[in-house]
Amino acid sequence: MVATIDVLKDSGYHGLTIERVATSAGVGKTTVYRWWPTKARLVAEALSTQLEFHPVAATGDLRTDIRYLVQRAVQALHRSPLAQVLPEMAYDLDHDPEAREEILKLFGPARASNLSVLYAAVGNGSLPYDLDGALILDIISGTVLYRSLLGRDLGPHIIDQLTDLVVDFRLPRAHPRHDSS
Amino acid sequence: MVATIDVLKDSGYHGLTIERVATSAGVGKTTVYRWWPTKARLVAEALSTQLEFHPVAATGDLRTDIRYLVQRAVQALHRSPLAQVLPEMAYDLDHDPEAREEILKLFGPARASNLSVLYAAVGNGSLPYDLDGALILDIISGTVLYRSLLGRDLGPHIIDQLTDLVVDFRLPRAHPRHDSS
Amino acid sequence: MVATIDVLKDSGYHGLTIERVATSAGVGKTTVYRWWPTKARLVAEALSTQLEFHPVAATGDLRTDIRYLVQRAVQALHRSPLAQVLPEMAYDLDHDPEAREEILKLFGPARASNLSVLYAAVGNGSLPYDLDGALILDIISGTVLYRSLLGRDLGPHIIDQLTDLVVDFRLPRAHPRHDSS
Amino acid sequence: MVATIDVLKDSGYHGLTIERVATSAGVGKTTVYRWWPTKARLVAEALSTQLEFHPVAATGDLRTDIRYLVQRAVQALHRSPLAQVLPEMAYDLDHDPEAREEILKLFGPARASNLSVLYAAVGNGSLPYDLDGALILDIISGTVLYRSLLGRDLGPHIIDQLTDLVVDFRLPRAHPRHDSS
DNA sequence: CACTAAACGAGACGGTACGTCGCGTCTTTCT
DNA sequence: AGAAAGACGCGACGTACCGTCTCGTTTAGTG
């Protein structure tokens, strides 16, 4: 497991080989296969031991809380180890439902926490009563991941833009906004 | 090239092998390598001969036009051949800038057309003058792709939700909205 | 191993391909490479399982024994499977000392036996006390191999000529000798 | 042709490629194939332009002349460029009679000269009247080539031993003969 | 002098084999 | 009994040359 993480860091998901993990763990390949049927499952589980969710108290101030939420999405999906690994795993996850499940579990706590922030705001009237929180989160994550995949701009302004979208229902403005803020 | 498309359809990007393409084209491996240095480049170019952009006249009615734009994004990124292939290519594209360029070119015409729709609406005052059109499009595409990747719900309501987001600056509502439309 | 012999018989050393041997043995190429680093080593070992030395009792009559010795050299270096393969291997053997060692081992028993015949004759005074037996054998083998390589005459008289050379210290005579014997 | 020699020197017969020769000659592959149907023919012809025979006057002293003859055989078949190339060509020559012819022509002048030395000695009674000169020469060449191929000892004594064999009809003696010379 | 045709350079082509890597299974060996 | 070690059949990798095959482009030689 630790070995998996090491290899993953050194070589990425593509460079990770069952053979390599086994060797670096001082273990027979057989043993690895015994416990994890696929590379995806192995990595999924390894990541799950590695990443842990640090819950954050909501401040109650909508803009602050949303901004933080967006920030964490960007971090998680842009330069984190997870983000580097996820796209390489895309295919395997699509063909290995159990691994997908495992990976999705990793997002669970953060997602729940984020939803609770949103619905707290709904509760006090800052956001519409029939808000589709899940979609909001997907919009944020999706936008960030998409830009990351395509190698497009992911500068700091995108955080403001997405925050404004949620807090003010405001469509993103062209980003020479730092001078107007 | 045609052979590449065939193999791609049969076996997906992962199942596509230079050897297979060569054989199925009745061609030596060397010839394939001579023209396309990597699998990603080969597939990118094959896709580009396959996909063509059908421009659509804007109606002038913002909601209709945006709706159509969103619809096309969903089609392009959900069940199209391209959509099935893209995630599998993610890793290679990340390590093969030329292939990425080629793939991005595929999006070019549709993207330009979509931008023109948005900025036409900006022009007649239906959308804010300082709109970040590129980000809007990324939000739409990103959201759709993200849900597609995670295997999440991509029913018809998402089209309405994203349309409303752009047209009415309205955050997505929970989707029992078909009864209210 | 058996497969190697088969392929060797069918196609000679040049036509023998690791790939072919592997296929015809129902085995992965890797396995072949695991055990024999080079084609030369593989063939050398295959030959060594195939060829076995049949020792022959010396009669004590010098001419008879030498004649038989020469005869066997001609057989071994002219039309035997080994002889057909050896020249094709020349280059590889020159660049693969271990394979050369292996091949030389094949000659070992016959060479030893031949030397013992010679030195027995030295012992009873039929041949000079300070005879260079090794060179005698090389002269016989070398002459035969050389003619074989150049496609030159290797008729039966050469056996007599070489025998006489050793037994009578007599230089080879022009070979219409069958009528004078 | 000059290019062929260059490549031959750099890379040996095995490393010599029609492609390489063509390139290094600044010539299309086609042109090479037009003039020389096979690698063997090409090399054979190249060698024939390179090697020339320097006739040597016979001294009339048998031992001196024979010794020189043997010496030249050793030089030609041991460390000369030809000797390095010949074994690698063995297979091709066996399957390309025209190339063999060409190569044999290279030996022609030297062979003729050597035969004339022998038969001059026959003429003045120093060697038996019915001597098989061709075989004598093959014995010398064969022995040298054989030892060369097998990587066996080819020190200076072998020259004395072979000379004695011819001049004195004496079988080779074990070679601590340098102290007696 | 212009025209033609052979010979040419360049290099693409369909192939075959190379030696390597990683797969996922299976067997042997040793605790 | 269970794990390490690693052999195994397999299939793809990307490379090197093979000998064949167009392509224009020189270069003579001839009319």
mmCIF file of C-alpha atoms in Angstrom, chain A residues 29-143:
data_model
loop_
_atom_site.group_PDB
_atom_site.id
_atom_site.type_symbol
_atom_site.label_atom_id
_atom_site.label_comp_id
_atom_site.label_asym_id
_atom_site.label_seq_id
_atom_site.Cartn_x
_atom_site.Cartn_y
_atom_site.Cartn_z
ATOM 1 C CA LYS A 29 3.069 -10.389 -7.801
ATOM 2 C CA THR A 30 0.670 -13.119 -6.828
ATOM 3 C CA THR A 31 0.142 -11.559 -3.477
ATOM 4 C CA VAL A 32 -0.777 -8.239 -4.981
ATOM 5 C CA TYR A 33 -3.241 -9.889 -7.348
ATOM 6 C CA ARG A 34 -4.707 -11.819 -4.467
ATOM 7 C CA TRP A 35 -5.768 -8.652 -2.742
ATOM 8 C CA TRP A 36 -6.528 -6.276 -5.601
ATOM 9 C CA PRO A 37 -7.956 -7.641 -8.793
ATOM 10 C CA THR A 38 -6.999 -4.638 -10.904
ATOM 11 C CA LYS A 39 -4.571 -1.809 -10.997
ATOM 12 C CA ALA A 40 -7.449 0.644 -10.667
ATOM 13 C CA ARG A 41 -8.690 -0.977 -7.477
ATOM 14 C CA LEU A 42 -5.229 -1.049 -6.054
ATOM 15 C CA VAL A 43 -4.620 2.603 -6.735
ATOM 16 C CA ALA A 44 -8.103 3.594 -5.621
ATOM 17 C CA GLU A 45 -7.566 1.946 -2.294
ATOM 18 C CA ALA A 46 -4.095 3.340 -1.933
ATOM 19 C CA LEU A 47 -5.385 6.833 -2.546
ATOM 20 C CA SER A 48 -8.137 6.340 -0.041
ATOM 21 C CA THR A 49 -5.656 5.595 2.688
ATOM 22 C CA GLN A 50 -3.703 8.633 1.701
ATOM 23 C CA LEU A 51 -6.296 11.322 1.336
ATOM 24 C CA GLU A 52 -8.304 12.360 4.220
ATOM 25 C CA PHE A 53 -10.907 14.987 4.405
ATOM 26 C CA HIS A 54 -10.329 17.885 6.724
ATOM 27 C CA PRO A 55 -13.724 19.308 7.576
ATOM 28 C CA VAL A 56 -13.924 23.020 7.871
ATOM 29 C CA ALA A 57 -16.305 25.004 9.950
ATOM 30 C CA ALA A 58 -18.606 27.192 7.952
ATOM 31 C CA THR A 59 -18.302 30.836 8.902
ATOM 32 C CA GLY A 60 -21.892 31.589 8.110
ATOM 33 C CA ASP A 61 -20.851 34.273 5.688
ATOM 34 C CA LEU A 62 -22.048 32.957 2.347
ATOM 35 C CA ARG A 63 -19.417 34.549 0.133
ATOM 36 C CA THR A 64 -16.577 33.464 2.371
ATOM 37 C CA ASP A 65 -17.850 29.926 2.643
ATOM 38 C CA ILE A 66 -18.536 29.495 -1.062
ATOM 39 C CA ARG A 67 -15.224 31.027 -1.965
ATOM 40 C CA TYR A 68 -13.478 28.529 0.232
ATOM 41 C CA LEU A 69 -15.489 25.696 -1.250
ATOM 42 C CA VAL A 70 -14.520 26.727 -4.746
ATOM 43 C CA GLN A 71 -10.918 27.086 -3.726
ATOM 44 C CA ARG A 72 -10.812 23.592 -2.386
ATOM 45 C CA ALA A 73 -12.342 22.226 -5.570
ATOM 46 C CA VAL A 74 -9.658 23.922 -7.587
ATOM 47 C CA GLN A 75 -6.933 22.556 -5.367
ATOM 48 C CA ALA A 76 -8.376 19.060 -5.387
ATOM 49 C CA LEU A 77 -8.838 18.905 -9.126
ATOM 50 C CA HIS A 78 -5.944 20.900 -10.389
ATOM 51 C CA ARG A 79 -2.566 20.225 -8.891
ATOM 52 C CA SER A 80 -3.230 17.667 -6.197
ATOM 53 C CA PRO A 81 -1.828 14.190 -6.609
ATOM 54 C CA LEU A 82 -5.358 13.014 -7.103
ATOM 55 C CA ALA A 83 -5.852 15.434 -9.976
ATOM 56 C CA GLN A 84 -2.723 14.235 -11.695
ATOM 57 C CA VAL A 85 -3.850 10.676 -11.414
ATOM 58 C CA LEU A 86 -7.532 10.979 -12.174
ATOM 59 C CA PRO A 87 -7.405 11.604 -15.907
ATOM 60 C CA GLU A 88 -5.002 8.755 -16.426
ATOM 61 C CA MET A 89 -7.467 6.539 -14.616
ATOM 62 C CA ALA A 90 -10.485 7.700 -16.607
ATOM 63 C CA TYR A 91 -10.538 4.718 -18.900
ATOM 64 C CA ASP A 92 -9.977 2.119 -16.210
ATOM 65 C CA LEU A 93 -12.623 3.654 -13.995
ATOM 66 C CA ASP A 94 -15.065 3.478 -16.847
ATOM 67 C CA HIS A 95 -14.459 -0.230 -17.149
ATOM 68 C CA ASP A 96 -14.100 -1.056 -13.493
ATOM 69 C CA PRO A 97 -17.232 -0.036 -11.615
ATOM 70 C CA GLU A 98 -15.878 -1.157 -8.278
ATOM 71 C CA ALA A 99 -12.870 1.043 -8.653
ATOM 72 C CA ARG A 100 -15.131 3.920 -9.628
ATOM 73 C CA GLU A 101 -17.176 3.333 -6.530
ATOM 74 C CA GLU A 102 -14.045 3.420 -4.444
ATOM 75 C CA ILE A 103 -12.853 6.626 -6.041
ATOM 76 C CA LEU A 104 -16.255 8.250 -5.678
ATOM 77 C CA LYS A 105 -16.148 7.441 -1.975
ATOM 78 C CA LEU A 106 -13.104 9.632 -1.753
ATOM 79 C CA PHE A 107 -15.146 12.598 -2.833
ATOM 80 C CA GLY A 108 -17.971 11.724 -0.471
ATOM 81 C CA PRO A 109 -17.030 13.617 2.663
ATOM 82 C CA ALA A 110 -16.025 16.767 0.846
ATOM 83 C CA ARG A 111 -19.133 16.603 -1.246
ATOM 84 C CA ALA A 112 -21.330 16.162 1.783
ATOM 85 C CA SER A 113 -19.659 19.014 3.539
ATOM 86 C CA ASN A 114 -20.031 21.216 0.517
ATOM 87 C CA LEU A 115 -23.665 20.335 0.162
ATOM 88 C CA SER A 116 -24.250 21.202 3.775
ATOM 89 C CA VAL A 117 -22.741 24.607 3.230
ATOM 90 C CA LEU A 118 -25.052 25.186 0.291
ATOM 91 C CA TYR A 119 -28.166 23.972 2.044
ATOM 92 C CA ALA A 120 -27.341 25.987 5.128
ATOM 93 C CA ALA A 121 -27.448 29.024 2.869
ATOM 94 C CA VAL A 122 -30.700 27.801 1.425
ATOM 95 C CA GLY A 123 -31.961 27.465 4.973
ATOM 96 C CA ASN A 124 -31.314 31.077 5.826
ATOM 97 C CA GLY A 125 -32.659 32.333 2.540
ATOM 98 C CA SER A 126 -29.368 33.361 0.981
ATOM 99 C CA LEU A 127 -29.902 30.842 -1.809
ATOM 100 C CA PRO A 128 -33.150 29.809 -3.501
ATOM 101 C CA TYR A 129 -35.229 27.223 -1.671
ATOM 102 C CA ASP A 130 -35.282 24.762 -4.576
ATOM 103 C CA LEU A 131 -31.577 24.908 -5.329
ATOM 104 C CA ASP A 132 -30.001 21.880 -7.042
ATOM 105 C CA GLY A 133 -26.927 21.716 -4.859
ATOM 106 C CA ALA A 134 -25.509 18.623 -6.513
ATOM 107 C CA LEU A 135 -25.501 20.312 -9.871
ATOM 108 C CA ILE A 136 -23.865 23.411 -8.463
ATOM 109 C CA LEU A 137 -21.032 21.313 -7.156
ATOM 110 C CA ASP A 138 -20.728 19.480 -10.441
ATOM 111 C CA ILE A 139 -20.621 22.772 -12.291
ATOM 112 C CA ILE A 140 -17.764 23.936 -10.145
ATOM 113 C CA SER A 141 -15.818 20.703 -10.291
ATOM 114 C CA GLY A 142 -16.618 20.116 -13.924
ATOM 115 C CA THR A 143 -15.472 23.537 -15.009
#
